[in-house]
Short mmCIF file of C-alpha atoms in Angstrom, two decimals:
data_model
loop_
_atom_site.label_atom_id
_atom_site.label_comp_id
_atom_site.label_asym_id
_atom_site.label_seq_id
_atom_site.Cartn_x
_atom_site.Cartn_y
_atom_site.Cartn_z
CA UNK A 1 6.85 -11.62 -24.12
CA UNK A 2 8.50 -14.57 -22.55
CA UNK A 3 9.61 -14.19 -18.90
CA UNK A 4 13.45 -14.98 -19.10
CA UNK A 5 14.66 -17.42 -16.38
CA UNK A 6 17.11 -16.09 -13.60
CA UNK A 7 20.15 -18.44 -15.35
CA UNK A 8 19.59 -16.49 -18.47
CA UNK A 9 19.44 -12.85 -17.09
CA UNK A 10 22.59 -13.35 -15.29
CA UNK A 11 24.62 -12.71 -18.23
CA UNK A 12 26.98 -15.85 -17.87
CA UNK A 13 30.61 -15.12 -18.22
CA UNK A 14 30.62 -16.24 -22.34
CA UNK A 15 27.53 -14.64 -23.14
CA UNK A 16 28.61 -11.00 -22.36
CA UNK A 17 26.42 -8.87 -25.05
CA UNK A 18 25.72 -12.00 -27.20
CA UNK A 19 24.58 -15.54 -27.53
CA UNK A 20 26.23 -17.96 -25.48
CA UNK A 21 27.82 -19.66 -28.10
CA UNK A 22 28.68 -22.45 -25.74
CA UNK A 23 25.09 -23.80 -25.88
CA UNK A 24 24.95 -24.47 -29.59
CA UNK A 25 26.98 -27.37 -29.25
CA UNK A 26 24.55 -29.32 -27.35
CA UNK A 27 22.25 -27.60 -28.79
CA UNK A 28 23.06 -29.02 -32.48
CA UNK A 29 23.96 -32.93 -30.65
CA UNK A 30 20.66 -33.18 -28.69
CA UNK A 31 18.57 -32.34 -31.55
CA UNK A 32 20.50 -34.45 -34.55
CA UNK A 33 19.60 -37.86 -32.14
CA UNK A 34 15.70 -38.07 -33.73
CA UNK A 35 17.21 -37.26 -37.12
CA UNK A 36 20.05 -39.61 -37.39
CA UNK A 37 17.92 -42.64 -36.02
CA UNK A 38 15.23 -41.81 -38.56
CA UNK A 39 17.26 -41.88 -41.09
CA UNK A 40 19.84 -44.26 -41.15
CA UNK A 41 17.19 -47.44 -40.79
CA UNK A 42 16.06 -46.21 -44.24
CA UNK A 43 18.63 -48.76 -45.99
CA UNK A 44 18.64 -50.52 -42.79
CA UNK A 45 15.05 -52.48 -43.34
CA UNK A 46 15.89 -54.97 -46.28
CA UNK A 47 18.99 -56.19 -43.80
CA UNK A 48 16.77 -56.73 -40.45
CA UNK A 49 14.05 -58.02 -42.48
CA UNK A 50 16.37 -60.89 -43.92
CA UNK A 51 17.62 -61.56 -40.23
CA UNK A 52 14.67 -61.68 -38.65
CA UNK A 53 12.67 -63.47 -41.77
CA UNK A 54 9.71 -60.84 -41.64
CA UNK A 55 8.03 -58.58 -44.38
CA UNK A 56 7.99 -55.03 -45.23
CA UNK A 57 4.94 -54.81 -43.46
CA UNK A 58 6.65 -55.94 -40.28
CA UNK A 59 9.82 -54.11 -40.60
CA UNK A 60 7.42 -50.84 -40.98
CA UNK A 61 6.57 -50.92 -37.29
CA UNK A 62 10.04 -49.93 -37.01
CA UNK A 63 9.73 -46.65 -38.82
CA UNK A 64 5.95 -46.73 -37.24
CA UNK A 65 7.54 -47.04 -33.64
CA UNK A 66 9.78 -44.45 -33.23
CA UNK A 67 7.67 -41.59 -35.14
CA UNK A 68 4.60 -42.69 -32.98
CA UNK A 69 6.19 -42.37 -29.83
CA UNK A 70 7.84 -38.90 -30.75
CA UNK A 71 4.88 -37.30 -31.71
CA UNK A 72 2.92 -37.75 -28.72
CA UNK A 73 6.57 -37.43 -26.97
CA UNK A 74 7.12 -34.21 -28.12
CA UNK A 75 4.89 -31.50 -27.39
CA UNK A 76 4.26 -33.34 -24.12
CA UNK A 77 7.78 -33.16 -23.03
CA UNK A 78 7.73 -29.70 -24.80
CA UNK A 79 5.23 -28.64 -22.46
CA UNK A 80 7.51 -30.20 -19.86
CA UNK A 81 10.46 -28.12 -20.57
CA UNK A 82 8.31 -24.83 -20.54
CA UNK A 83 7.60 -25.82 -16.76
CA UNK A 84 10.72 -26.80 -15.26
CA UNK A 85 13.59 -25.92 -17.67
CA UNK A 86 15.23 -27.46 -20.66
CA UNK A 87 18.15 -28.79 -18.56
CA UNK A 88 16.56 -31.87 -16.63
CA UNK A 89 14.46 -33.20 -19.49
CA UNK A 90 17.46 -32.54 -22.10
CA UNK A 91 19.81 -35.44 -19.74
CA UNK A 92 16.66 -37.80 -19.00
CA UNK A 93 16.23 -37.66 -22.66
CA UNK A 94 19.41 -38.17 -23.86
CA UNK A 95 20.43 -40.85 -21.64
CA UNK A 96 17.81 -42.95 -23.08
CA UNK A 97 18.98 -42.61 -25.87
CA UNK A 98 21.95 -44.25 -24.97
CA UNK A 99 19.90 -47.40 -23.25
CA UNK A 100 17.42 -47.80 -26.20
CA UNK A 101 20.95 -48.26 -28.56
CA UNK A 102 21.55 -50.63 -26.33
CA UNK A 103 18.53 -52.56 -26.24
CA UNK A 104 18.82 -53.07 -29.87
CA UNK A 105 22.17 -54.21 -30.09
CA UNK A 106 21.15 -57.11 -28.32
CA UNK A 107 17.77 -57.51 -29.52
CA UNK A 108 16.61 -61.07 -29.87
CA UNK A 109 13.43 -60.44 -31.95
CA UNK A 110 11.97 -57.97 -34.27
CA UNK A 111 9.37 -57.10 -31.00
CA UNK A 112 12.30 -56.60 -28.92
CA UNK A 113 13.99 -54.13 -31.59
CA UNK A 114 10.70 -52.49 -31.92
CA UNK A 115 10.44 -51.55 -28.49
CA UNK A 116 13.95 -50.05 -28.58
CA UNK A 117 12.70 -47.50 -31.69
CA UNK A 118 10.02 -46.63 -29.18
CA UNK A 119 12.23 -45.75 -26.43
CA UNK A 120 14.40 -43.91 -28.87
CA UNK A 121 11.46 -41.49 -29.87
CA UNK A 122 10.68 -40.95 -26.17
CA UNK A 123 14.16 -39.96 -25.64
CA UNK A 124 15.27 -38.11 -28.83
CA UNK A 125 11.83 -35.78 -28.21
CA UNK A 126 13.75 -34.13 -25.37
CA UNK A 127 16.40 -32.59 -26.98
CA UNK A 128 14.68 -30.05 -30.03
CA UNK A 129 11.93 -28.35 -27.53
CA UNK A 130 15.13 -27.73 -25.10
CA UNK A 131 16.72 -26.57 -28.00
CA UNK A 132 13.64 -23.74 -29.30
CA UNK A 133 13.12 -22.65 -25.26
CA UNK A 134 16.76 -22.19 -24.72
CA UNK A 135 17.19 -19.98 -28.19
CA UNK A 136 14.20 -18.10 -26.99
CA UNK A 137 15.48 -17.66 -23.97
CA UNK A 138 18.88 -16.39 -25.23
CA UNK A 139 17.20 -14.49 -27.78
CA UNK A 140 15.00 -12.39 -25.16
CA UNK A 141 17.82 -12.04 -22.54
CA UNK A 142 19.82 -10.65 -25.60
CA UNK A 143 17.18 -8.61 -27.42
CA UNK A 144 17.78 -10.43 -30.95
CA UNK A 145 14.63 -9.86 -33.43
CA UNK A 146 15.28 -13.21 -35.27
CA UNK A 147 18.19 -15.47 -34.41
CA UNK A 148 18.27 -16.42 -38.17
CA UNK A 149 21.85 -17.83 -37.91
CA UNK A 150 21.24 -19.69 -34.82
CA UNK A 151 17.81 -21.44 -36.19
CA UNK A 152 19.92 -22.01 -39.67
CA UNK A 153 22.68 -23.86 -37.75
CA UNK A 154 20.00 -25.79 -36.04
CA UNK A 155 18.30 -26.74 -39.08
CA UNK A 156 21.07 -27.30 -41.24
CA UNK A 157 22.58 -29.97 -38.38
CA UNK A 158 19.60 -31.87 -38.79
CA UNK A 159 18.88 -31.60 -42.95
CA UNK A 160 22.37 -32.70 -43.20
CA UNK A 161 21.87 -36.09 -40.43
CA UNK A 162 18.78 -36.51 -42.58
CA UNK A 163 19.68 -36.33 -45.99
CA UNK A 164 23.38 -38.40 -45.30
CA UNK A 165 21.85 -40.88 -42.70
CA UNK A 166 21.28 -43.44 -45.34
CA UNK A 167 24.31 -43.16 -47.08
CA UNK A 168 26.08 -43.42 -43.40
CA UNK A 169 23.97 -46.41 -42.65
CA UNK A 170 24.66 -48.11 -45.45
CA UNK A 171 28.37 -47.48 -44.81
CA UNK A 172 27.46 -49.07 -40.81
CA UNK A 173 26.30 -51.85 -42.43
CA UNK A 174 28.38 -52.75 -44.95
CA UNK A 175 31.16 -51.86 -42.07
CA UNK A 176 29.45 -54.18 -39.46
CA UNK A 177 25.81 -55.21 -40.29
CA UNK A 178 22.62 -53.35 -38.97
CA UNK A 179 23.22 -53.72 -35.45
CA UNK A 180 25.66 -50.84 -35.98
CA UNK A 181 23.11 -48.14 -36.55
CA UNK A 182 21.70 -48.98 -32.89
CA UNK A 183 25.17 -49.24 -31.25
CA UNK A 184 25.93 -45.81 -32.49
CA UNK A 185 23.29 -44.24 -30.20
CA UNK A 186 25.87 -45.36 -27.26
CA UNK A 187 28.95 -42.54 -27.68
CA UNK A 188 26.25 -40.08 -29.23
CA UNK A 189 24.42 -39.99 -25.64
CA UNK A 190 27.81 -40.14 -23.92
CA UNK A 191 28.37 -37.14 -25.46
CA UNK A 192 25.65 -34.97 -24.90
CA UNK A 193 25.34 -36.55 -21.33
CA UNK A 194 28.62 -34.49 -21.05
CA UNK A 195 28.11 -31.17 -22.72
CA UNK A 196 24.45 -31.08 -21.42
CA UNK A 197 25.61 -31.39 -17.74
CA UNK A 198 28.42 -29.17 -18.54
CA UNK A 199 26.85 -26.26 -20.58
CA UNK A 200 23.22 -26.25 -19.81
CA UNK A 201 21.91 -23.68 -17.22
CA UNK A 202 20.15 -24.80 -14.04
CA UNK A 203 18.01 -22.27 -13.78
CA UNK A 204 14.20 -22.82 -13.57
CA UNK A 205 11.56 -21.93 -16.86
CA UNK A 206 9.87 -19.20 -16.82
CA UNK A 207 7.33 -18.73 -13.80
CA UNK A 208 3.90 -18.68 -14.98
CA UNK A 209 0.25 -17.60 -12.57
CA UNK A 210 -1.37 -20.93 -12.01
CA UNK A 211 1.70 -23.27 -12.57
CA UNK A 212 1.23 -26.83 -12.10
CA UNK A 213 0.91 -29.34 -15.23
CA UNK A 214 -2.38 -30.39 -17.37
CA UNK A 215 -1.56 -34.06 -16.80
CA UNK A 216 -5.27 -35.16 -18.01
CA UNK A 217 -4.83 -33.11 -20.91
CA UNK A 218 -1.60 -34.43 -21.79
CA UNK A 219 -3.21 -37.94 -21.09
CA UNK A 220 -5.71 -37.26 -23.87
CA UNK A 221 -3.89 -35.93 -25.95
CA UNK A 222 -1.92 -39.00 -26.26
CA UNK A 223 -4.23 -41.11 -26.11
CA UNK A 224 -5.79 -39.36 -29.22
CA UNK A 225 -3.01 -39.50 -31.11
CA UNK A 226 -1.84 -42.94 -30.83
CA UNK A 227 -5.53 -43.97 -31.86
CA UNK A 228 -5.64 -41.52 -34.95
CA UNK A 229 -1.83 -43.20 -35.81
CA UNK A 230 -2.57 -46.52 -35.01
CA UNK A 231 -5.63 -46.06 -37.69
CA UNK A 232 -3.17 -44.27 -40.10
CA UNK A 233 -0.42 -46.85 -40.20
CA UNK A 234 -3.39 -50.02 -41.55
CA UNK A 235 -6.35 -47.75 -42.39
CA UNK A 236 -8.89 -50.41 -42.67
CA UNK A 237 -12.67 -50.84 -42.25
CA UNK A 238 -11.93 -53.88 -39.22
CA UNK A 239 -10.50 -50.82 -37.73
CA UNK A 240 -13.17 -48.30 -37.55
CA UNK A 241 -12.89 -48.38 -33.74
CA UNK A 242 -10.17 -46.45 -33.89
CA UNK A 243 -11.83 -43.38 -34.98
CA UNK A 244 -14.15 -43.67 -32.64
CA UNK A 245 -11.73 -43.77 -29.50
CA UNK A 246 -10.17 -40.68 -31.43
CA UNK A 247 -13.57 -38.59 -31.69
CA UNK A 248 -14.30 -39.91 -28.02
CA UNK A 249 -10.82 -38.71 -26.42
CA UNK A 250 -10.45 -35.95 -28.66
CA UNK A 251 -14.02 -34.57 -27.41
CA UNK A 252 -13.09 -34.95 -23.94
CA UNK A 253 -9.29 -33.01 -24.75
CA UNK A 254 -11.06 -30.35 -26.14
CA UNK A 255 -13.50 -29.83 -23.65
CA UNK A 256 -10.80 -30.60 -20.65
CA UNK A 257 -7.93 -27.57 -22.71
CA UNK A 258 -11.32 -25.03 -22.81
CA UNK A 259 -12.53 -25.51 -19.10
CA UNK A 260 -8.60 -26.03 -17.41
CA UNK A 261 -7.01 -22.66 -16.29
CA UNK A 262 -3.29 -23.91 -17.07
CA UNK A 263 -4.06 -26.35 -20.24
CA UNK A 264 -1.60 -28.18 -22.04
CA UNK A 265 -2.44 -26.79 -25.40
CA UNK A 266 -4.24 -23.62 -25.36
CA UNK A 267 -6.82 -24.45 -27.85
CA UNK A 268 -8.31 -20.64 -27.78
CA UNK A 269 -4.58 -18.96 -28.45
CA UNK A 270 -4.17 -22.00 -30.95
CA UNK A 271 -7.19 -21.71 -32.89
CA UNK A 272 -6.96 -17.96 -32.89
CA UNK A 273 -3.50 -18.36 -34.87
CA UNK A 274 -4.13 -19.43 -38.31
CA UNK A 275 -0.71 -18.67 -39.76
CA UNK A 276 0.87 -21.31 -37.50
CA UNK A 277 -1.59 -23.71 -37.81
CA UNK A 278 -0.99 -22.88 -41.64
CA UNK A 279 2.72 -24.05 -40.88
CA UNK A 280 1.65 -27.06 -39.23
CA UNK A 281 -0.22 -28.34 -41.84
CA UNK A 282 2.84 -27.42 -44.17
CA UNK A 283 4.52 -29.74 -42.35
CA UNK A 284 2.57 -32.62 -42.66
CA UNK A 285 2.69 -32.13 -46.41
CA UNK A 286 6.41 -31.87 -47.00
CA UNK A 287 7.54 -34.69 -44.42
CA UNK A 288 4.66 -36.72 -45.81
CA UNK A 289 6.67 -36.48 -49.57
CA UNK A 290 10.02 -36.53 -47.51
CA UNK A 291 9.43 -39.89 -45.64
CA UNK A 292 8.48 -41.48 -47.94
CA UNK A 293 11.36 -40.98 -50.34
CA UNK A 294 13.41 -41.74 -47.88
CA UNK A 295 12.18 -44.76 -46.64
CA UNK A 296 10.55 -45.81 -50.15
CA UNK A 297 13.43 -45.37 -53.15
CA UNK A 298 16.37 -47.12 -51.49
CA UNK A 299 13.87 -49.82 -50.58
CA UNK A 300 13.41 -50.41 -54.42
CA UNK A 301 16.99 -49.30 -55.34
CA UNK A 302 17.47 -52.83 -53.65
CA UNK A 303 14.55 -54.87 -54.42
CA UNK A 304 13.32 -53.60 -58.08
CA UNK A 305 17.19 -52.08 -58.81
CA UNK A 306 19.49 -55.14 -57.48
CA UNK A 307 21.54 -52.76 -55.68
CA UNK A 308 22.99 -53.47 -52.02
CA UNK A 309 22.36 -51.78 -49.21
CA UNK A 310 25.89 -49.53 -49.20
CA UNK A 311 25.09 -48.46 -52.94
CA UNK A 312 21.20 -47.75 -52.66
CA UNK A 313 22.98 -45.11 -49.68
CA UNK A 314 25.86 -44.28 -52.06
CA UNK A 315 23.54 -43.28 -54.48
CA UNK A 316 21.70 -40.76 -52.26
CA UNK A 317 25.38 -38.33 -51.93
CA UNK A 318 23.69 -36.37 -54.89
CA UNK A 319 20.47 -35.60 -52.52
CA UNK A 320 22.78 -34.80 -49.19
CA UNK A 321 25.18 -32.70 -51.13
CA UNK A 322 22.12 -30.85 -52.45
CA UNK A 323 20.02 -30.32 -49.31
CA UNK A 324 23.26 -29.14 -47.21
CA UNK A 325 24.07 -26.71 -50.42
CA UNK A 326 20.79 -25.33 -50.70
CA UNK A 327 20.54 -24.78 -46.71
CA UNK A 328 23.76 -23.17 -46.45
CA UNK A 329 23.05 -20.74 -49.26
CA UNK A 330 19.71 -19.74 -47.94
CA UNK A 331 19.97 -20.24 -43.95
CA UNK A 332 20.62 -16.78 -43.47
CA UNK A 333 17.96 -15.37 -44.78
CA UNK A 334 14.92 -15.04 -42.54
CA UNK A 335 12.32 -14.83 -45.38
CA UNK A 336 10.12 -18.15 -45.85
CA UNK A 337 7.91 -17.54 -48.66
CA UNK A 338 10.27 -18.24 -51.86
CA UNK A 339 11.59 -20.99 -49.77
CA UNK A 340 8.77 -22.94 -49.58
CA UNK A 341 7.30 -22.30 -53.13
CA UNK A 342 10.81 -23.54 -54.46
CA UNK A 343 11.00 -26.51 -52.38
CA UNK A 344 7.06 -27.29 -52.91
CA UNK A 345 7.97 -27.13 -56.83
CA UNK A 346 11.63 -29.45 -56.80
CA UNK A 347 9.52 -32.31 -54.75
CA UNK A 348 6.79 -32.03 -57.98
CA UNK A 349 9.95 -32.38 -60.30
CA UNK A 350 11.28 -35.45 -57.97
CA UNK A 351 8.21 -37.19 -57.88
CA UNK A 352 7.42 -36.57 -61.60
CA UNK A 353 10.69 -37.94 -62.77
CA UNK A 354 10.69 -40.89 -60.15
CA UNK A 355 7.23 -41.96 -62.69
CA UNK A 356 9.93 -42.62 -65.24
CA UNK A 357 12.09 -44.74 -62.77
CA UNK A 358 12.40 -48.61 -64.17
CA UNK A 359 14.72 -51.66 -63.11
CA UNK A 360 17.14 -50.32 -66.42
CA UNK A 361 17.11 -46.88 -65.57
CA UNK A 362 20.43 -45.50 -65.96
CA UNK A 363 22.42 -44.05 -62.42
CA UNK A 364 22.56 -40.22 -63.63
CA UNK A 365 18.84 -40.33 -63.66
CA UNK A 366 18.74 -42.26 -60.11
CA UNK A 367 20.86 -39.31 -58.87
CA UNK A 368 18.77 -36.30 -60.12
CA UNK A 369 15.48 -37.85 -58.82
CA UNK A 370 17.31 -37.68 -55.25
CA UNK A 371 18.80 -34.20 -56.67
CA UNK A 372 15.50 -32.77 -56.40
CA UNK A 373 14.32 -34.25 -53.16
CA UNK A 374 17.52 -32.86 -51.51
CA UNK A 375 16.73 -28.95 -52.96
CA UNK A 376 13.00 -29.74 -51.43
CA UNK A 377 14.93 -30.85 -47.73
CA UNK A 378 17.29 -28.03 -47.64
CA UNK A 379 14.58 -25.55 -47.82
CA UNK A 380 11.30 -26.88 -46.88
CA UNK A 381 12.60 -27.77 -42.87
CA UNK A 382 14.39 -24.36 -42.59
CA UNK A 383 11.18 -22.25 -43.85
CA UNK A 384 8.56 -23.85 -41.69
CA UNK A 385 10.71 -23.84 -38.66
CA UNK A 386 11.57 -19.99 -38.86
CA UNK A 387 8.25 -19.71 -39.58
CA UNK A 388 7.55 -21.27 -36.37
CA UNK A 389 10.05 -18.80 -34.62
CA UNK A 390 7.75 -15.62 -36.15
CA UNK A 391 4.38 -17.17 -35.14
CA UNK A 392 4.37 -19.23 -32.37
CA UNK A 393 3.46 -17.40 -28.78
CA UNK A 394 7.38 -16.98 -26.60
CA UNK A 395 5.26 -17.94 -23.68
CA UNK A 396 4.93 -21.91 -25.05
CA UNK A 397 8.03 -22.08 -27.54
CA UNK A 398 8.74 -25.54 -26.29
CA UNK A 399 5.51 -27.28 -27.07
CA UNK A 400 4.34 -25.28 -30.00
CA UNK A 401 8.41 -26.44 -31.61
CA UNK A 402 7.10 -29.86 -30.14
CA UNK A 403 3.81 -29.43 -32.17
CA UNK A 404 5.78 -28.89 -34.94
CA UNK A 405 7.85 -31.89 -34.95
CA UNK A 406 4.76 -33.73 -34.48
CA UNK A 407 2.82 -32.59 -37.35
CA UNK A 408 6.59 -33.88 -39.25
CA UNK A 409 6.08 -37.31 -37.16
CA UNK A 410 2.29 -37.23 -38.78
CA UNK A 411 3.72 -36.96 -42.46
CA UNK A 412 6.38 -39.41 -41.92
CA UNK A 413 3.36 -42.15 -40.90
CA UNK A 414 1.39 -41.01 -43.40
CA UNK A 415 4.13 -41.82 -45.62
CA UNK A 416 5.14 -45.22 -43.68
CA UNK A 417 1.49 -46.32 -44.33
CA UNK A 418 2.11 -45.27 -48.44
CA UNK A 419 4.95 -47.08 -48.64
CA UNK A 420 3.49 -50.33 -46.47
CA UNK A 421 0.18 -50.05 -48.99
CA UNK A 422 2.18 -49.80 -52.18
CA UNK A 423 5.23 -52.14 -51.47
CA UNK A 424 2.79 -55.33 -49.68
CA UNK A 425 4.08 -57.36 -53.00
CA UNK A 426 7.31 -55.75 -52.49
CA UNK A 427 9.47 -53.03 -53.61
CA UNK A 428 8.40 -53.71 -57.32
CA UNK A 429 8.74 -50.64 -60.01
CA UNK A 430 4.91 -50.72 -60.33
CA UNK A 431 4.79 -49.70 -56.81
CA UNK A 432 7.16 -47.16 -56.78
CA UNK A 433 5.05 -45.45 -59.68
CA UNK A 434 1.85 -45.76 -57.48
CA UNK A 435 3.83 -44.07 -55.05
CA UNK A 436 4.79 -41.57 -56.78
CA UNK A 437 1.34 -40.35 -58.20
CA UNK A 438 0.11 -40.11 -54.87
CA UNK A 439 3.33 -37.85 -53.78
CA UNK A 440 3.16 -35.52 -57.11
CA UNK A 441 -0.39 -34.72 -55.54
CA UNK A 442 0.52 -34.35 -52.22
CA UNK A 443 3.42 -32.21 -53.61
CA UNK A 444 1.02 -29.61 -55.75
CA UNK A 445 -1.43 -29.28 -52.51
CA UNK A 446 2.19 -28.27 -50.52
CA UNK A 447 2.63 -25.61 -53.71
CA UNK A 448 -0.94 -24.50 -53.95
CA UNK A 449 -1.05 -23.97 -50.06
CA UNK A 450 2.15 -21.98 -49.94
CA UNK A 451 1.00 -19.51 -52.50
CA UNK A 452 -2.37 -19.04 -51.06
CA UNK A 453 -0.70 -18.17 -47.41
CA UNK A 454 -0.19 -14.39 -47.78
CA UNK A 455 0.66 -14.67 -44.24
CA UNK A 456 4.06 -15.80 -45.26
CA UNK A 457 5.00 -12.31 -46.93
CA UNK A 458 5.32 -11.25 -43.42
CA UNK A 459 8.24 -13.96 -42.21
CA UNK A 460 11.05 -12.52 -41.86
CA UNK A 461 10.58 -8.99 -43.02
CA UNK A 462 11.58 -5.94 -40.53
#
C-alpha cells in the first residue's frame, strides 16, 4: 500500500471524511491540455499545410511531434511526480503549456510550429500522472476501494475534449484561422497556473528506502523510444539503424532497471504483472484505430469529400454526442470487461462501414461511421484506465498512468504513420479504404484480445 504524504493525512479543512472535491477541478483542466491539443489540429492540417505550402507528409510531424515527446514525457515525469509530489511538476508543466501556445502563434515556419507541438507534449505530460498520484493519494487517506466516479469524471473530461476538439477547431478556424488552436493554450494555462497554485497540496510524495532518481534509466528509456518512434513514423529499409540503436539502448535499459536498487521502471514487478501489461497493449490497439480516425476521415471529408474545414468538424457532433453519452451512462460502473468487448466490436462496425465511404456518399452515412467511433471512445479510454486503477502497484501510480498514456501516444503514431503511408497521393477515397482494412484488423485483434483476458472478470468486482 501506498505511503500517503503528510498534506494528505492532515485531513484538509474540505476533505473532512471525503474526497477533497476542490482538487478535481484542476484535476479535470491539467489533464484535458494533451487532449484538446491532440485533437483540435485534426481539421487543423489541410489549413497549415496551405499556409505553409507543405504536404501531408510534412504536416504529420505535427501530430508526430507532440505524441513523441509525450510518450517519453510521460512516465518520466510520472516517475517524477512519485518522487517529489504532483504539485511542482503539475505548474512547470502547465506553464509551458502556455509558452508553447505562444510559440506557435507566432511561428514563422512549419519547423518553428513543430517545435511548439513538442514543447506542448513535454508540458501537457505533467498534468494526468499528477492527476492518478493525487486520486491515489486521496483514495488511501480516505479508504475508498475504487474511486469509480472520480476516474469517470476524469475520463469523461478528456473523451469529451477528444471527441469535440475537431468540431471546436474547426469552429477556431473558421472564427480566426489555425493560429487560434495554438493561442488557446494561453488562458487554458492561466487557468490552471491559478487553481494549481491555489488547490494543490505542498506536501512531499511518498518517502521511499533508497530515494534518489534512475536518471540513466530514464535516459535510456528515452532514448529507446524516440528511436523505436522515429522508425515507426517512415518505417523504411534506409532506416534499419534505427532498430539497431533501439535493441542497443534497450539492452543496456534492461540490464541498467535489473542491476539499479531504485529503477525507473521496475522491470521484475512489471514483467511479473501480465494483466496490466495486457492493458497496455489494449491501449495501443484502440488509440491506434482512434488516431487514426481522427486524424484520417476529416482529412478526406476535405480532400476526397469537398467539405471545409468547419463542416468536416461539424460533421463529427454525431461521434462527440455519442462518446460523451456512452461515458456518462457507463462511468459509474467499475466493471471493464463488457466495456471493452462493446467498444472493440462498434470500432469493427466503424471501420467496416467507412469501406463503403465514396466522394457521393450521402451525410447520414458520414455521421454513423463517426457514430460508431464515438460508442468505441466513450468506452474503450474509461475501461483501460480503471483497469489501470485495479492493476497497477499504489507505490508507482504516477508512472505506470504515465505508461499508460504512452502505450496511447504509441497507437496514435502508429496510426500517424497509416495515415502518412495511405494518404502520400493525398486524402483520395482509395486511401481511406486501404485505411480502413488495416483498422478492421487492428479492430478484431482489440476484440479477440479482450475476450481472451479472463483477467478482466476481476475489474471492478467486490
Amino acid at each position: 500500500m501506498t505511503r500517503v504524504p503528510a498534506a494528505f493525512r492532515a485531513g484538509r479543512r474540505s476533505a473532512a471524511g471525503g474526497f477533497d472535491r476542490r482538487l478535481i477541478a484542476p484535476m479535470i483542466l491539467g489533464s484535458i491540455l494533451n487532449p484538446i491539443n491532440s485533437s483540435m489540429l485534426a481539421v487543423a492540417l489541410v489549413p497549415i499545410g496551405r499556409w505553409f505550402h507543405a504536404s501531408p507528409a510534412h504536416t504529420a510531424w505535427l501530430v508526430t511531434g507532440l505524441y513523441l515527446a509525450t510518450a517519453v514525457g510521460q512516465p518520466v515525469i510520472g516517475r517524477l511526480v512519485d518522487t517529489f509530489g504532483p504539485r511542482p511538476l503539475y505548474l512547470t508543466g502547465t506553464a509551458l503549456v502556455g509558452a508553447a501556445g505562444l510559440l506557435g502563434v507566432l511561428a514563422p515556419s512549419l519547423g518553428v510550429l513543430i517545435v511548439s507541438r513538442v514543447l506542448l507534449g513535454i508540458g501537457t505530460s505533467a498534468a494526468y500522472p499528477a492527476s492518478m498520484f493525487l486520486l491515489r493519494a486521496e483514495a488511501d487517506r480516505t479508504g475508498m476501494r475504487s474511486p469509480s466516479g472520480i476516474l469517470a469524471a476524469l475520463s469523461i473530461s478528456n473523451q469529451v475534449i477528444a471527441v469535440i476538439g475537431p468540431t471546436l477547431g474547426g469552429l477556431l478556424i473558421g472564427a480566426g484561422g489555425w493560429h487560434l488552436i495554438f493561442a488557446v493554450n494561453v488562458p487554458l494555462s492561466a487557468a490552471c497556473l491559478v487553481l494549481g497554485a491555489r488547490r494543490l497540496p505542498r506536501g512531499s510524495a511518498a518517502s521511499r528506502p533508497g530515494g534518489g532518481l534512475d536518471v540513466i534509466g530514464m535516459a535510456l528509456f528515452a532514448g529507446t523510444l524516440t528511436a523505436f518512434m522515429t522508425f515507426l513514423m517512415n518505417p523504411a529499409w534506409e532506416l534499419w539503424w534505427l532498430l539497431v540503436v533501439v535493441a542497443l539502448a534497450g539492452a543496456c535499459f534492461a540490464v541498467r532497471e535489473l542491476r539499479t536498487a531504485q529503477p525507473f521502471l521496475d522491470l521484475r514487478v512489471l514483467g511479473g504483472n501480465p494483466p496490466l501489461l495486457a492493458t497496455y497493449g489494449r491501449q495501443w490497439l484502440a488509440y491506434t484505430t482512434s488516431y487514426a480516425f481522427m486524424y484520417g476521415f476529416p482529412q478526406w471529408l476535405q480532400d476526397g469529400r469537398s467539405l471545409g474545414p468547419s463542416a468536416a468538424g461539424l460533421l463529427l457532433l454525431p461521434m462527440s454526442a455519442t462518446a460523451i453519452a456512452v461515458t456518462a451512462l457507463t462511468g459509474r460502473r467499475a466493471e471493464v470487461r463488457g466495456k471493452l468487448a462493446v467498444g472493440a466490436a462498434a470500432q469493427i462496425a466503424g471501420c467496416a462501414t467507412m469501406l463503403t465511404a465514396g466522394s457521393g456518399s450521402p451525410i447520414w452515412l458520414l455521421a454513423l461511421i463517426g457514430a460508431f467511433v464515438g460508442v468505441a471512445q466513450g468506452l474503450n479510454g474509461l475501461a483501460n484506465q480503471n483497469a489501470l486503477y485495479a492493476q497497477a502497484d499504489p507505490a508507482r501510480m504516477g508512472s505506470s498512468a504515465g505508461l499508460l498514456r504512452t502505450f496511447g501516444y504509441l497507437g496514435a503514431l502508429s496510426a500517424s504513420a497509416a495515415n502518412a503511408t495511405f494518404y502520400r497521393q493525398g486524402a483520395t477515397t482509395a486511401g481511406l479504404h486501404d485505411l480502413s482494412l488495416l483498422l478492421l484488423g487492428v479492430s478484431v485483434l482489440l476484440l479477440a484480445g479482450t475476450l481472451a483476458d479472463r483477467s478482466l472478470r476481476r475489474v471492478g468486482r467486490t
